[in-house]
XYZ file of C-alpha atoms in Angstrom:
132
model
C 0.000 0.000 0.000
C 1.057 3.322 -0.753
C 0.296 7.028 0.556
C 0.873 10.116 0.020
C 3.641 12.085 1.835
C 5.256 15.474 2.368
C 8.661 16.685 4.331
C 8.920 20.304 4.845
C 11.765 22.395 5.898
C 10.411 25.662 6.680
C 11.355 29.751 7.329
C 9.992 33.077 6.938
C 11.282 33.453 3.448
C 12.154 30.134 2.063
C 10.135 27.057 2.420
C 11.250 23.466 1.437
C 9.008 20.655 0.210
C 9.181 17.733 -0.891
C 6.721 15.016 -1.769
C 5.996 11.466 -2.768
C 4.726 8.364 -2.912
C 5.904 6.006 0.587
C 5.346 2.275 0.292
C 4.422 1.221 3.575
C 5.563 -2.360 3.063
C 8.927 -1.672 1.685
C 10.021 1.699 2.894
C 10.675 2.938 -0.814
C 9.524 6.600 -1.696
C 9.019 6.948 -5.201
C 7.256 10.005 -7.420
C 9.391 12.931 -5.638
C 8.324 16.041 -6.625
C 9.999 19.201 -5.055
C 8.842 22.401 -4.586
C 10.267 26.228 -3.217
C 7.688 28.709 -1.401
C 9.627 31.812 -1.681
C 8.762 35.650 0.127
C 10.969 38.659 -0.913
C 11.348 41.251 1.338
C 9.697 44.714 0.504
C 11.986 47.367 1.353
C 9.383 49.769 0.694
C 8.927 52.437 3.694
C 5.321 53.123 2.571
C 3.507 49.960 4.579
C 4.236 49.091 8.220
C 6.455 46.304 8.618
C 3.805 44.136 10.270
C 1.579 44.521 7.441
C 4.821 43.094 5.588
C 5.512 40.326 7.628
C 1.598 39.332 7.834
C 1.590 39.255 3.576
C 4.517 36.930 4.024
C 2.676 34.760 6.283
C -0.265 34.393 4.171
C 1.571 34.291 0.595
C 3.829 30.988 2.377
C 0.599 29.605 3.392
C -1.236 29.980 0.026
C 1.435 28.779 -1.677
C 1.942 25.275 0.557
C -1.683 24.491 1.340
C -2.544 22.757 -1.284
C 0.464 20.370 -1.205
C -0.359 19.773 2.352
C -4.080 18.821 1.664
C -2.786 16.140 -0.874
C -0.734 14.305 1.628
C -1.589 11.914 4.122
C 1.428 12.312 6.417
C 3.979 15.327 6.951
C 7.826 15.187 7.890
C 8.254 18.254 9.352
C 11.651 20.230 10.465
C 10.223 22.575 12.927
C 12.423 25.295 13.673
C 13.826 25.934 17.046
C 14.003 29.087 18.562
C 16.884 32.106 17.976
C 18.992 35.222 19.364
C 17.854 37.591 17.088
C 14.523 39.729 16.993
C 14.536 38.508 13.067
C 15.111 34.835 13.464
C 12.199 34.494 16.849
C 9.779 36.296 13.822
C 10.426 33.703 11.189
C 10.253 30.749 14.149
C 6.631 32.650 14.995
C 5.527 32.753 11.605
C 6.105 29.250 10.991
C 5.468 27.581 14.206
C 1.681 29.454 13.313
C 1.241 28.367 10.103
C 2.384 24.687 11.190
C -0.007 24.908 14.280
C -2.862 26.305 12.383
C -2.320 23.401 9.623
C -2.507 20.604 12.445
C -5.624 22.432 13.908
C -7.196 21.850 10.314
C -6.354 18.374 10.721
C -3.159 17.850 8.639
C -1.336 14.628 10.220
C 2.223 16.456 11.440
C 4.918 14.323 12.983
C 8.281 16.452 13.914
C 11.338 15.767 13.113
C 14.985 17.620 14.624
C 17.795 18.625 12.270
C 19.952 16.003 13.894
C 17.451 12.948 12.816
C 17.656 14.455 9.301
C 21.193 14.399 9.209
C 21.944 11.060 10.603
C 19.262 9.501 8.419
C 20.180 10.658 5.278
C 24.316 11.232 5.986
C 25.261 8.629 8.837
C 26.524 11.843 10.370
C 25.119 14.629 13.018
C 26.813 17.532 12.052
C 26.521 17.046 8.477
C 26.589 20.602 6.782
C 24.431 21.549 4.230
C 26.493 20.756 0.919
C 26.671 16.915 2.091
C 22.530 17.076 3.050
C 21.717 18.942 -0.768
């Protein structure tokens, strides 16, 4: 039997997903299909920037929804928290978007940077060259 299935690696202005086809018996994902949700920051002085940063939100939503309503189960890489004022505002904007997509019933199991890299390198501190 197969389903449906999405991993996402998201941020505020680049979101990473990728989906197929998992065959529960075997393990084997097959069909990938990748995609890139992409905001551009507006370095326009006539709009506040929370009026920004909401657009964002919704234009990373709009453009991942429907890939999340065609899987059965999603991989996700939630983000953990940061020192900077920028880096706790994309961790807020995704953190809400994930949330609100598990309170629409969207099947979301979590997984850390350090699973990723150990499954798919062997090693924990693999850097981002050896993961592409």
């Amino acid at each position: 039997m197969q389903i449906p299935v999405l991993g996402v690696d998201p941020s505020f202005r680049n979101w990473g997903l990728a989906r197929g086809m998992l065959d529960l018996e075997t393990g084997i994902l097959s069909g990938l299909d990748l995609k890139l949700g992409e905001t551009k920051p507006d370095g326009t002085k006539q709009v506040r920037q929370n009026s920004k940063d909401m657009q964002a939100a919704e234009d990373i939503t709009t453009g991942v929804i429907d890939w999340f309503k065609e899987a059965k189960v999603i991989f996700v890489e939630v983000p953990v928290g940061s020192q900077s004022a920028n880096g706790m505002k994309s961790y807020g904007v995704c953190v809400g978007i994930l949330g609100a997509l598990r309170a629409l019933g969207h099947e979301i199991i979590e997984v850390t940077p350090i699973e990723n890299k150990v499954a798919l390198s062997g090693i924990k501190t693999a850097s981002k060259d050896v993961m592409i």
